[in-house]
Coordinates of C-alpha atoms in Angstrom, one line a residue:
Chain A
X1 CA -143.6 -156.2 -36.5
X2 CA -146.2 -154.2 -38.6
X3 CA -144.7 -151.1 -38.7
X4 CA -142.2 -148.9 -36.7
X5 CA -143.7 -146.2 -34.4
X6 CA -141.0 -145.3 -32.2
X7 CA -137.0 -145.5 -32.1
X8 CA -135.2 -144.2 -29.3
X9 CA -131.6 -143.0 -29.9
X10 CA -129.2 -143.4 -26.7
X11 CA -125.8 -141.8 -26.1
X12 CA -123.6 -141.3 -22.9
X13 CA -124.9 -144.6 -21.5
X14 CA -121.5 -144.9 -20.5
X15 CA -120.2 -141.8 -19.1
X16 CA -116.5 -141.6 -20.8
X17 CA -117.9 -142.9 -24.6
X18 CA -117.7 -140.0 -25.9
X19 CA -118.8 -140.8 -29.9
X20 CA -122.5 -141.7 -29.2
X21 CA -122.6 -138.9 -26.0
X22 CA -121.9 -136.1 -28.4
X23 CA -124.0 -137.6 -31.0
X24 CA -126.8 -137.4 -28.8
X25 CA -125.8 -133.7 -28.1
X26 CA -125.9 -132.8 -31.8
X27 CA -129.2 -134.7 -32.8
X28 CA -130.9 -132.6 -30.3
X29 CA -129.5 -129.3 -31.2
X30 CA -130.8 -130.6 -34.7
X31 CA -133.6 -132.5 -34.6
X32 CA -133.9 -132.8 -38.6
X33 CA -131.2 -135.0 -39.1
X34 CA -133.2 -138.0 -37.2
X35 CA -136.9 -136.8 -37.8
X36 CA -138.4 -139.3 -40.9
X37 CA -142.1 -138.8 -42.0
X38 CA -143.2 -142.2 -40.3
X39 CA -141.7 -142.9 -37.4
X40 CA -141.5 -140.6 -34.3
X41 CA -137.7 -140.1 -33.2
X42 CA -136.5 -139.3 -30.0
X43 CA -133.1 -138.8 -27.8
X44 CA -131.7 -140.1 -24.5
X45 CA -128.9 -139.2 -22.6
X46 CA -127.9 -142.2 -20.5
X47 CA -126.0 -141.7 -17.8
X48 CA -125.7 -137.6 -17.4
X49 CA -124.2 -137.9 -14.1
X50 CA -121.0 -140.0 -15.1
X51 CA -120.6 -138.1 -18.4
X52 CA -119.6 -135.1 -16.2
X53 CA -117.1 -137.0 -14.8
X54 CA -115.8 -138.6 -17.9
X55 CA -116.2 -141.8 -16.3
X56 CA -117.9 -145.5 -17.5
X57 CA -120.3 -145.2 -14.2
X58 CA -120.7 -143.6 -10.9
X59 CA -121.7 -146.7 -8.6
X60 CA -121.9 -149.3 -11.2
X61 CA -122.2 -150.4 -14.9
X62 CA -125.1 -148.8 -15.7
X63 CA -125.5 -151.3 -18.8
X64 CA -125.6 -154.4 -16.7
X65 CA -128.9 -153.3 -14.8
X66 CA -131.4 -153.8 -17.0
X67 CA -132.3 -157.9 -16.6
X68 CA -136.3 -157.6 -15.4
X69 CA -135.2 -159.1 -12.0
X70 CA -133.3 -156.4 -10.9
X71 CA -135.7 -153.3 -12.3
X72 CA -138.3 -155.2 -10.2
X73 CA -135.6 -155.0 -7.0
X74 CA -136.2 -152.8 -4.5
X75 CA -133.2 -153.2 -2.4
X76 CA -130.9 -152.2 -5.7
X77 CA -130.8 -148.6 -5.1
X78 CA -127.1 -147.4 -6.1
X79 CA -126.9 -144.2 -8.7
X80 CA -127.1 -146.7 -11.8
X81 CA -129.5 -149.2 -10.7
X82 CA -132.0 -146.1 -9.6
X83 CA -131.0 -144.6 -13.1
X84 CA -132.2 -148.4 -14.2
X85 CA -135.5 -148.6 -13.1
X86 CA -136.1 -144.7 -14.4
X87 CA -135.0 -145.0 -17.8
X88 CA -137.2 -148.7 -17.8
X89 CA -140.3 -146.4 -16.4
X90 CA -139.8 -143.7 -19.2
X91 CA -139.4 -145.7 -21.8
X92 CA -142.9 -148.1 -20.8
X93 CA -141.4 -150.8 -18.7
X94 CA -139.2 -153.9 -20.6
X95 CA -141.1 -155.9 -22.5
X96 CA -144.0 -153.9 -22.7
X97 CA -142.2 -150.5 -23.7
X98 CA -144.3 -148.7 -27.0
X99 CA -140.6 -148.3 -28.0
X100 CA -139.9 -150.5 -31.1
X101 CA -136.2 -149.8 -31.8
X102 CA -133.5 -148.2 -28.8
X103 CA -130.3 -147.7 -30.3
X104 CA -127.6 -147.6 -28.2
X105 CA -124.3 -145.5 -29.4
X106 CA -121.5 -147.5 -27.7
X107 CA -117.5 -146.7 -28.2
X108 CA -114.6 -149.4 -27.6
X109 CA -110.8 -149.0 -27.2
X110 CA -111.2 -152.1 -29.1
X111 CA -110.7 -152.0 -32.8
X112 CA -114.6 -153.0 -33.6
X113 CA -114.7 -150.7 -36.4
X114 CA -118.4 -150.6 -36.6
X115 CA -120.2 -153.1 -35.4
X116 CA -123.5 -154.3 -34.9
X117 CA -124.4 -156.1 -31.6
X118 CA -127.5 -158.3 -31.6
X119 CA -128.0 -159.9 -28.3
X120 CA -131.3 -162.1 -27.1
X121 CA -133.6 -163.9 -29.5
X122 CA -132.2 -163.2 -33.3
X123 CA -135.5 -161.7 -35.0
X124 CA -135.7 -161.7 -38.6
X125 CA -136.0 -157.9 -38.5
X126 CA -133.2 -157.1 -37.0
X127 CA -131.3 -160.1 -39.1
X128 CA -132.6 -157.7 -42.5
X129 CA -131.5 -155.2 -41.2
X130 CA -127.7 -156.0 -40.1
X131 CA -128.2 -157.7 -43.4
X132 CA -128.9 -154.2 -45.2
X133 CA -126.3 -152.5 -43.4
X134 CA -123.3 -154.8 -44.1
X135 CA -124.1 -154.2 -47.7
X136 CA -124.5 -150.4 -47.6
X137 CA -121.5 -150.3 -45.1
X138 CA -119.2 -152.7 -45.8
X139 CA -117.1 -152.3 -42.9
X140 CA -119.9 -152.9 -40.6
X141 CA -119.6 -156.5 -38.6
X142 CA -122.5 -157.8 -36.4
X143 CA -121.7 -159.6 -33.7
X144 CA -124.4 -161.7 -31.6
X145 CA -124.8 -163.0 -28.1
X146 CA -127.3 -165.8 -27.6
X147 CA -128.1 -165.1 -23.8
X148 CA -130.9 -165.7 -21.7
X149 CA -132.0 -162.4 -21.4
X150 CA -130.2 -159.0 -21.8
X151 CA -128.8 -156.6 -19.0
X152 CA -128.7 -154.2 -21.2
X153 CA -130.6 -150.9 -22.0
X154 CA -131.4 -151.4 -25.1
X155 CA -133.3 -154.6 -24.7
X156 CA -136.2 -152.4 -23.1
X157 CA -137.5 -152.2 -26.8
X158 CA -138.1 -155.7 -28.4
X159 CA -136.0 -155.1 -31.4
X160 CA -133.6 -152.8 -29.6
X161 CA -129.4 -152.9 -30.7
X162 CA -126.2 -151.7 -29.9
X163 CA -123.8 -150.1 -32.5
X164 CA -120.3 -150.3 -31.0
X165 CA -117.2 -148.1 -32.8
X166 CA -113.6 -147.9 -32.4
X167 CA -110.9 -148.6 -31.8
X168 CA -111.1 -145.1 -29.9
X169 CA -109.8 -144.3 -26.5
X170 CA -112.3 -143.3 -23.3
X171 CA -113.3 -140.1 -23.0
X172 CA -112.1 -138.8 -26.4
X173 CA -113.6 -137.6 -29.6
X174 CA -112.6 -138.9 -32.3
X175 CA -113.7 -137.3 -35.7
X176 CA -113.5 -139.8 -38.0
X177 CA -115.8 -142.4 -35.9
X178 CA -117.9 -139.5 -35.2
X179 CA -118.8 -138.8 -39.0
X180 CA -119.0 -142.7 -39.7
X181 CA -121.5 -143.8 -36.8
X182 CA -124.0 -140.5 -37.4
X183 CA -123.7 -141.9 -41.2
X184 CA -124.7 -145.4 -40.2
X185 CA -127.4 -144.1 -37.8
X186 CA -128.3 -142.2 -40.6
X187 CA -128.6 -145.1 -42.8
X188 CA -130.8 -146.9 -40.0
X189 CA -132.9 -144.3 -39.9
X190 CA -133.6 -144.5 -43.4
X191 CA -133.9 -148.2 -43.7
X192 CA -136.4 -148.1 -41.5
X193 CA -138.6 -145.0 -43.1
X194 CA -138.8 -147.8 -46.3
X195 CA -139.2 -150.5 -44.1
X196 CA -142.7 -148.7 -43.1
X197 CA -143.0 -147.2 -46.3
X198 CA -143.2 -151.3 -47.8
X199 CA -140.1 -150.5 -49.9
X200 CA -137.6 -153.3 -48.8
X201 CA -137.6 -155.7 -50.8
X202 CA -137.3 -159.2 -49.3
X203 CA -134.1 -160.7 -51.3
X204 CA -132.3 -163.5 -49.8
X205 CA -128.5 -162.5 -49.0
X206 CA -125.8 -163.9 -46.7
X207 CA -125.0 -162.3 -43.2
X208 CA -122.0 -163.2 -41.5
X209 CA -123.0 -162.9 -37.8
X210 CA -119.9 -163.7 -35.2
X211 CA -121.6 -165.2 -32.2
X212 CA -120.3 -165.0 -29.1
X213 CA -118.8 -168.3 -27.8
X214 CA -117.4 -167.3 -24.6
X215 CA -115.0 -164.5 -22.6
X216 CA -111.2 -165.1 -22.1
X217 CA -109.5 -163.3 -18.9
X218 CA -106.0 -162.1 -18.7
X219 CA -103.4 -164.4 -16.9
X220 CA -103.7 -163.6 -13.6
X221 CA -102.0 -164.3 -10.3
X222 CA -103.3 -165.7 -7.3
X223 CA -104.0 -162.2 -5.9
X224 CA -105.8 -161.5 -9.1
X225 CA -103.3 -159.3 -10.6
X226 CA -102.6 -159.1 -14.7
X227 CA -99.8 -161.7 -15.1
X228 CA -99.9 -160.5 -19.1
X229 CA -100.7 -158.2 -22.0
X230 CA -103.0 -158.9 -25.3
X231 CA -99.8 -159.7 -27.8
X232 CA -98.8 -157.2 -30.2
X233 CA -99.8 -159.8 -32.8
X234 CA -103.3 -159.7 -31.5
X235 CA -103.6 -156.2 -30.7
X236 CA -106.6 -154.5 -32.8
X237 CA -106.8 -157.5 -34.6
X238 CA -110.6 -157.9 -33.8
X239 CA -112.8 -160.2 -36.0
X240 CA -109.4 -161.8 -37.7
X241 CA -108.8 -165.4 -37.5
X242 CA -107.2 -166.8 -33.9
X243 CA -106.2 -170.6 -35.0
X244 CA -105.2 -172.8 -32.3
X245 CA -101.4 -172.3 -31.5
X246 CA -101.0 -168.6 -32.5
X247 CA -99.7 -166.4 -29.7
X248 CA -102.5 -164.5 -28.0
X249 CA -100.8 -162.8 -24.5
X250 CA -97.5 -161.6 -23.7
X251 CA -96.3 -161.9 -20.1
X252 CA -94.7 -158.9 -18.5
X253 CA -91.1 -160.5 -18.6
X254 CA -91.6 -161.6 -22.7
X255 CA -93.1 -165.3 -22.8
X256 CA -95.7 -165.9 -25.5
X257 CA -98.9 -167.9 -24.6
X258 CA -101.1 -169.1 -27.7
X259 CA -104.3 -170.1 -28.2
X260 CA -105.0 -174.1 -27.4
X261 CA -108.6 -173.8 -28.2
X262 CA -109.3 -177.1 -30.8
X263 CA -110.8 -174.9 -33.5
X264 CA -109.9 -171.1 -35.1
X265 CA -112.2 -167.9 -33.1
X266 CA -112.4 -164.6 -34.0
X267 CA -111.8 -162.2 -30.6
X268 CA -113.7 -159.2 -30.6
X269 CA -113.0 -156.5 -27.8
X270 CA -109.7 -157.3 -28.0
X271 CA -108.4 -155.3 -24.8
X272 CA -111.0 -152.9 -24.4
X273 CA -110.1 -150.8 -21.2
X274 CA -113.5 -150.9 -19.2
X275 CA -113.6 -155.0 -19.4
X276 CA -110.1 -155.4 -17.3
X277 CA -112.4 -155.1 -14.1
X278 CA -114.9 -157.6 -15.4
X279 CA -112.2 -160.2 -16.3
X280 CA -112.3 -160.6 -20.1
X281 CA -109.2 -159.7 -22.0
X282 CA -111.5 -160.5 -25.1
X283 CA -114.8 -162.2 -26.0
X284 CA -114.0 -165.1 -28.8
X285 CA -116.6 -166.0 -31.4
X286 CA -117.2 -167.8 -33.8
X287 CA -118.0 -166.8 -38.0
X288 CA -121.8 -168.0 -39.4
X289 CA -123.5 -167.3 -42.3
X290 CA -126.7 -167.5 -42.6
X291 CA -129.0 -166.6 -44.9
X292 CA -131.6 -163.8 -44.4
Chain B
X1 CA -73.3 -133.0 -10.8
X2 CA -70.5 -134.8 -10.2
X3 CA -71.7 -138.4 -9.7
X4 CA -75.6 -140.1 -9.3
X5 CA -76.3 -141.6 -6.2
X6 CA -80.0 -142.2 -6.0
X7 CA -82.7 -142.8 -8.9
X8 CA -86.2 -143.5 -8.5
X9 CA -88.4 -144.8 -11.0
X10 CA -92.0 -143.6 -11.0
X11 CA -95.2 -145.4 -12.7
X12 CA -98.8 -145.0 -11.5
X13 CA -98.6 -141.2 -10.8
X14 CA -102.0 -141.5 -13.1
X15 CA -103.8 -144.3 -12.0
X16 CA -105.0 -144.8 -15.4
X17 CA -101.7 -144.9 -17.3
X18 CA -100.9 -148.2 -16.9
X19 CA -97.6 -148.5 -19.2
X20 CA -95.6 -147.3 -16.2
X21 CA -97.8 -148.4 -13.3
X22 CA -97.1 -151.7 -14.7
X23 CA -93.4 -151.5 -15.4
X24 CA -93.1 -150.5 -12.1
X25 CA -94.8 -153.8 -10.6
X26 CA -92.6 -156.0 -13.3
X27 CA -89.0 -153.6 -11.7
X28 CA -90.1 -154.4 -8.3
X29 CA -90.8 -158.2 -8.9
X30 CA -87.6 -158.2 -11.0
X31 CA -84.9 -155.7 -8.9
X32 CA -81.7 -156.8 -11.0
X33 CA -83.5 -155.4 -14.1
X34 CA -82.5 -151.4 -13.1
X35 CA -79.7 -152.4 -10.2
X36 CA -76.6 -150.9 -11.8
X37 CA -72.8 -151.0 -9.8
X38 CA -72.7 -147.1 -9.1
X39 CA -75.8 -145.7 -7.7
X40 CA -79.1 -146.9 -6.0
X41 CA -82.6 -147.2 -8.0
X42 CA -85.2 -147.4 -5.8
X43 CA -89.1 -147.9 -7.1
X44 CA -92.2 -146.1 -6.2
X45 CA -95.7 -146.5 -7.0
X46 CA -97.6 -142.8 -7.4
X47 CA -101.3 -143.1 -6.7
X48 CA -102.3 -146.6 -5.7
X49 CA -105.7 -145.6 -4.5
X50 CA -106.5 -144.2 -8.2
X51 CA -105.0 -147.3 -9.7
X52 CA -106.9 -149.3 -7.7
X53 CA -110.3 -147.9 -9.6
X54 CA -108.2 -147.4 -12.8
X55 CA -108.9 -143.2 -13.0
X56 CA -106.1 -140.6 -13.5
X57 CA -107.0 -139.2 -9.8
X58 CA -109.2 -139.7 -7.0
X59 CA -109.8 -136.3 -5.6
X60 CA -107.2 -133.7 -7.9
X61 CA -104.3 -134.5 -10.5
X62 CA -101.5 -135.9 -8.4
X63 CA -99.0 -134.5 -10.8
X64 CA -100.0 -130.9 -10.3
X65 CA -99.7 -130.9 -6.6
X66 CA -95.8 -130.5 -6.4
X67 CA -95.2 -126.8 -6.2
X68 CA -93.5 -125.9 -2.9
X69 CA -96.0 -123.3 -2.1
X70 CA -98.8 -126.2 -2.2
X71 CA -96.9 -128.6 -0.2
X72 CA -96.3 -126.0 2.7
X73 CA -99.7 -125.2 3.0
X74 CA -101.3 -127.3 6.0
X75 CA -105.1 -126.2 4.5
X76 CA -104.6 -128.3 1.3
X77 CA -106.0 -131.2 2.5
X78 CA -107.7 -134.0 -0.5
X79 CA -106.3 -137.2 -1.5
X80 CA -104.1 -136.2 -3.5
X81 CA -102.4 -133.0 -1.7
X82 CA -101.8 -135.1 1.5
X83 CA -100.3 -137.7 -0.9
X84 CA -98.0 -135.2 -2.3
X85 CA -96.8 -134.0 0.7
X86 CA -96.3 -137.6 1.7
X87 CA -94.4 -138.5 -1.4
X88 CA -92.4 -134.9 -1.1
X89 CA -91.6 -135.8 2.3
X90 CA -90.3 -139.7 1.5
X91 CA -88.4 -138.2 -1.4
X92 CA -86.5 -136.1 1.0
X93 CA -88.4 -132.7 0.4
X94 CA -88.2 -130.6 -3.3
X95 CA -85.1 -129.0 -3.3
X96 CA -82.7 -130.9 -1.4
X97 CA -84.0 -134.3 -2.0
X98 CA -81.1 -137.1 -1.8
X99 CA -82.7 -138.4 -5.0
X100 CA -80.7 -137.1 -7.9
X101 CA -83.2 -138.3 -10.7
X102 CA -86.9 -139.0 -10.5
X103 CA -87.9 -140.3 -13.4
X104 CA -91.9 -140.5 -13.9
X105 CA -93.2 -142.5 -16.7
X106 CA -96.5 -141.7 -18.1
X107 CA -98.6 -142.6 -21.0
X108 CA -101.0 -140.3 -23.3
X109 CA -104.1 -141.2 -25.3
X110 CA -102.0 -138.6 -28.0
X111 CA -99.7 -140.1 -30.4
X112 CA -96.3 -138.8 -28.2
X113 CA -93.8 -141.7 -29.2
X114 CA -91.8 -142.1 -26.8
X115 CA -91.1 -138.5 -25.6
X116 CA -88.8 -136.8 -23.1
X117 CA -90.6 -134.2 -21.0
X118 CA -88.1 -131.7 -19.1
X119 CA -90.0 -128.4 -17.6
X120 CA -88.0 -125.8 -15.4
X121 CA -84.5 -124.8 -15.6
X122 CA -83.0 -126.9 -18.8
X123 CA -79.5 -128.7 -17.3
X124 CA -76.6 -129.2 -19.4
X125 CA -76.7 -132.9 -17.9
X126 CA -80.3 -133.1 -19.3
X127 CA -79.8 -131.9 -22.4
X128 CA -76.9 -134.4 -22.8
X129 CA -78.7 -137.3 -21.8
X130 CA -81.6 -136.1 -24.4
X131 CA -79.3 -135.8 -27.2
X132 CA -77.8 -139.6 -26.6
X133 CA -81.4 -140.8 -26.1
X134 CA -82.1 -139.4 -29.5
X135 CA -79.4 -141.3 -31.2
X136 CA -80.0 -144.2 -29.9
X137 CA -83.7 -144.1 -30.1
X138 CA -84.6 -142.6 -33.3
X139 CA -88.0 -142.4 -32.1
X140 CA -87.2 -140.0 -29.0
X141 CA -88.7 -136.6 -29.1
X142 CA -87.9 -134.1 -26.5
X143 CA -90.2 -131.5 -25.3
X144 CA -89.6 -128.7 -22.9
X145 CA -92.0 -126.7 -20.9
X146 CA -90.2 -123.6 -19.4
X147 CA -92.0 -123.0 -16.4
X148 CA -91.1 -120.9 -13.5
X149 CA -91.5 -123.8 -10.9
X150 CA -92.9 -127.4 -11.8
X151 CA -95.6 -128.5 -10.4
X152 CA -95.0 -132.6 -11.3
X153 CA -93.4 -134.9 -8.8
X154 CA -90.6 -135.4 -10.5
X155 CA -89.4 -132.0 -9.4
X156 CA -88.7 -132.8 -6.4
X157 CA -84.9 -134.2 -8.0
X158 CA -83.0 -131.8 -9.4
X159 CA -82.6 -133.3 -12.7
X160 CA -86.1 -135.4 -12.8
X161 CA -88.2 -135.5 -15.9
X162 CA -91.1 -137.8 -17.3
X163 CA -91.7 -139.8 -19.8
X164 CA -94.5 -139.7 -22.0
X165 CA -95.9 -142.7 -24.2
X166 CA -98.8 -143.3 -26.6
X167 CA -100.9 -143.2 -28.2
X168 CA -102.5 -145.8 -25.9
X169 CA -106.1 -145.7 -24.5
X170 CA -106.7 -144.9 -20.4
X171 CA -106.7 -148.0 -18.4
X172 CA -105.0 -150.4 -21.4
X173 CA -101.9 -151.8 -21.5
X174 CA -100.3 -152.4 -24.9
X175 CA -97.9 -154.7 -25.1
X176 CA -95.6 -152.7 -27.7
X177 CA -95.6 -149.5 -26.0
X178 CA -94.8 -151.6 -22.8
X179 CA -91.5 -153.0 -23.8
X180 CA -90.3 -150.3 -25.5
X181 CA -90.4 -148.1 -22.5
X182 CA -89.0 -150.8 -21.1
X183 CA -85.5 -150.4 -23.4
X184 CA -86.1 -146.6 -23.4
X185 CA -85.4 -146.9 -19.1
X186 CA -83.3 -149.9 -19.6
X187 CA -81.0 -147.2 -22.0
X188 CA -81.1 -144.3 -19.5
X189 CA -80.0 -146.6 -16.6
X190 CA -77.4 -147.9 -18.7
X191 CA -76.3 -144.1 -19.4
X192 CA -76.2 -142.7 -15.9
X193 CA -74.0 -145.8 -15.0
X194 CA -71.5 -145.0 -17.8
X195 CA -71.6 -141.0 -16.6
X196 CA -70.8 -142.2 -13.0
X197 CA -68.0 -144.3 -14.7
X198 CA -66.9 -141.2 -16.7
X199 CA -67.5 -143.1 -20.0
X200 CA -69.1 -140.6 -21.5
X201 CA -67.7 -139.1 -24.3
X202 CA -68.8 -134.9 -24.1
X203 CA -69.3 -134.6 -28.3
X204 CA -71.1 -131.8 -29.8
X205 CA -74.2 -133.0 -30.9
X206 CA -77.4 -131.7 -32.1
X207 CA -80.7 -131.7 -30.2
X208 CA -83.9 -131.4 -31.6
X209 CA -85.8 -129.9 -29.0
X210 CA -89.7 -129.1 -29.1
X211 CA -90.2 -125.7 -26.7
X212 CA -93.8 -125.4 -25.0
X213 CA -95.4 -122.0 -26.6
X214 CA -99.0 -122.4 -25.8
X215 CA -102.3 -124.2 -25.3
X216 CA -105.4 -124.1 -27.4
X217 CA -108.9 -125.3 -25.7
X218 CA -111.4 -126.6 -27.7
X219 CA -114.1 -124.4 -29.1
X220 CA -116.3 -124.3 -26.6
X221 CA -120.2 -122.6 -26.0
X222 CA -121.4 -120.4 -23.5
X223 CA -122.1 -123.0 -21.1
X224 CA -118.1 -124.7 -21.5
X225 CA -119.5 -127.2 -23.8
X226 CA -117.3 -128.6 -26.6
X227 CA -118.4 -127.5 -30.2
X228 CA -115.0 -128.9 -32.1
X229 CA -113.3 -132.2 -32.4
X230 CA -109.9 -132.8 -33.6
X231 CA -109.9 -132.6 -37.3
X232 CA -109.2 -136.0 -38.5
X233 CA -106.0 -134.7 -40.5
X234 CA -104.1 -133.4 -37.2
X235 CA -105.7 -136.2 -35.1
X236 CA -102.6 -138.4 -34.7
X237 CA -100.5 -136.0 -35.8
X238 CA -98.2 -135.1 -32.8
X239 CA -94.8 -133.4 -33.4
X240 CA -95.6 -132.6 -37.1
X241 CA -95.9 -129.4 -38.5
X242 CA -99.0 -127.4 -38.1
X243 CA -99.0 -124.4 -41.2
X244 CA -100.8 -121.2 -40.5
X245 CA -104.1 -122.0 -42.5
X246 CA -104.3 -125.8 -41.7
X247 CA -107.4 -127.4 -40.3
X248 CA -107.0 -127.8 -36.8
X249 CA -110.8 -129.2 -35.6
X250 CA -114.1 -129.6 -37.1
X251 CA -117.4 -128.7 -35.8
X252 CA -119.8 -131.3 -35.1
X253 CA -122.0 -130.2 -38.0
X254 CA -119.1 -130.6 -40.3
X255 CA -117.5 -126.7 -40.6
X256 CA -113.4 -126.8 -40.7
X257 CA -111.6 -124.6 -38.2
X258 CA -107.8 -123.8 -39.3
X259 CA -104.4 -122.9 -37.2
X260 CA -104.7 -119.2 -37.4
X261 CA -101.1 -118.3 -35.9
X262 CA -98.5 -116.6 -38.0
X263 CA -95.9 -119.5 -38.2
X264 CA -95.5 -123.1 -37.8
X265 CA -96.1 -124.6 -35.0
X266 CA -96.0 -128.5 -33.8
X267 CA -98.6 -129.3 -31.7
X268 CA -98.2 -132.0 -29.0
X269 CA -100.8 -133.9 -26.6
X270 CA -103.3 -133.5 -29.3
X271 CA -107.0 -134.8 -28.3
X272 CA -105.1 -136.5 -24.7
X273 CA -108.4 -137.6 -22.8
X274 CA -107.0 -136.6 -19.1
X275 CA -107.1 -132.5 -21.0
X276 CA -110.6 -131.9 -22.1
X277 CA -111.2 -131.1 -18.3
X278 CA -108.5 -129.2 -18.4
X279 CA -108.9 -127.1 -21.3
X280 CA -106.3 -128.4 -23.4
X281 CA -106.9 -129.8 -27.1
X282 CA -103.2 -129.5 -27.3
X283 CA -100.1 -127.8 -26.4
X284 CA -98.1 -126.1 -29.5
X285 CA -94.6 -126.2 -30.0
X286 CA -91.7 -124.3 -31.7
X287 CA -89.2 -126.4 -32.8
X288 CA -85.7 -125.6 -32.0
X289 CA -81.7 -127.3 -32.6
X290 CA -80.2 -126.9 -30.0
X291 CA -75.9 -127.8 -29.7
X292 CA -75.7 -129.5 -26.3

């Protein structure tokens, strides 16, 4: 990439996370705060319709719509997957979108703290970047999934990311994670105003990057109900070291089951409330560093 | 009262508090776990439907469909009023229901504890049972709400009441929270079997009880929109004192707002996700000892 010409800022692509929604809300009541010289910035409000609600989605998950496939469908015509192909249209179609950067402002009842979440092909840009931010923000972590191709809005834009915070509940504010993800967004903002401006200078430093290994269910029964709860041990425990034999659910009448994976993981959304539906009582990954 | 025949345990009222809707599966695979000698404890499931799709309600809060005039009146017709009149009419009808104690357990995205929620008239037998739940639980707070009729389901017992745990995100279950609402029923159970056994020993005791004064919305715009959050130093902060002249939320571009009353207050349910739609950033308190 040359030069940055466009960033997109989301919020409220799910209806009941709250942080980036209002985020969104106060960027466009004050434009200033996200306007640099160089780069045009603009605002998105994902999902309106389940924001008034306070819920994730109306129909369905509106950030599991996006793979090219299914904006191309013509049969997929629920709220979200409508919402889909409209947000692809307006923002220049995937892949081709004049959109460099779309930022989506995620929220957790996981304790993520903030994180960074790379998914798709690893660019160099985006490594710099993460790269950048963990130094400026210590407690930011970036996370990355290695998948085929992205479902997700963000991956209209070629260097697009999501920025995940909590742990917060759904459909609260919570002040604190408010004030730290408009500073990091900040920061981004900024970084990339020198990054056009040829001021970055290309030092090699060390990221640690958790990638995304694979997604652990509950203990279920055979009708497919919970048979268990994350352990306390585990509880907000996200990015800390899971080593084979420590206790990682707790069933409902008190027996402990560990972890019998061969090698220590480190879980990330760690009993995150909308992901009980989907299956995945965490996502486990393992630490790299690599240098950038 | 002179002896307890009939208890019924209530989770899943909210389909999104999942502490109780929970318990109440693990009680009903595990009976002998809240079968005492001297009276009957039956199990009930509130809103299955809303559970089902992990939301406090499908059509209207459950819990604020209980008032008598509501569940005479044939017009009232959504999910959740024909429910209620259902559930009113199972229970044996508010007022001269068989059931001596409906107990409703609940969790909040507000840092409650484990609290004790009476409303209406305030029974010596209540009272009692508060003040030997706060010994024995240290971590018991009781709240009262002195309303002229209740509109909750558990007023359809005479001497029902709910319990209240968190802070725990909608639609999670934590495994800490879990068990000790587990002991907290467990102790309660074990109480009402030693009343009926008249192993109760009447002593003069003190109760701290926390009296319902009044709610506070959020600042809000012309249009109903929120302007405020929780100020990080009362976020969390349920049950402790709130001084005339404390910051109680901050604006989204950063301006303090402070507790203008006259006199201490201690504010409960603050930032509880299921009352921004309500118009509730949370309920304030006077504290009060009370000899029971």
């Amino acid at each position: 990439m040359n030069r940055i010409n466009k960033v997109v800022l989301v919020g409220g692509t799910h209806g009941n996370e709250f942080t980036g929604a209002y985020l969104i809300k106060k960027f466009e009541q004050y434009p200033h705060l996200i306007q640099r010289d160089s780069f045009e910035t603009l605002t998105f409000f994902g999902n309106p319709k389940a924001f008034e609600v306070a819920r994730r989605y109306i129909d369905k998950d509106l950030n599991r719509c996006f793979k090219i496939q299914d904006l191309e469908n013509p049969t997929l015509s629920t709220y979200e997957e409508i919402r889909a192909k409209d947000i692809n249209e307006m923002l220049g179609g995937k892949g081709k979108s004049p959109v460099d950067i779309i930022l989506d402002l995620h929220s957790t009842t996981s304790n993520m703290g903030l994180s960074i979440l790379l998914d798709n092909f690893l660019h160099p840009f985006n490594l710099q970047l993460a790269a950048h931010l963990s130094l400026t923000h210590p407690e930011v972590k970036v996370c990355w999934a290695p998948l085929i191709e992205s479902r997700c809005l963000q991956s209209i834009s070629e260097f697009g990311f999501a920025i995940e915070v909590g742990a917060v509940a759904q459909a609260v504010l919570n002040a604190e994670l408010f004030q730290k993800t408009e500073k990091l967004v900040e920061t981004i903002l900024d970084y990339l105003e020198a990054y056009n401006q040829g001021s970055i200078s290309q030092t090699n430093s060390t990221l640690t990057l958790y990638e995304y290994v694979k997604d652990i269910d509950y203990p279920r029964n055979d009708l497919g109900e919970i048979q268990a709860m994350i352990h306390p041990q585990l509880q907000f425990r996200d990015y800390e070291p899971l080593n084979p034999g420590d206790p990682m659910f707790l069933t409902f009448d008190g027996k402990e089951i560990v972890y019998e994976g061969e090698s220590t993981v480190y879980p990330i959304f760690i009993n995150e409330a909308a992901y009980y539906e989907k299956g995945i009582a965490m996502g486990l990954t393992e630490k790299r560093h690599v240098t950038v």
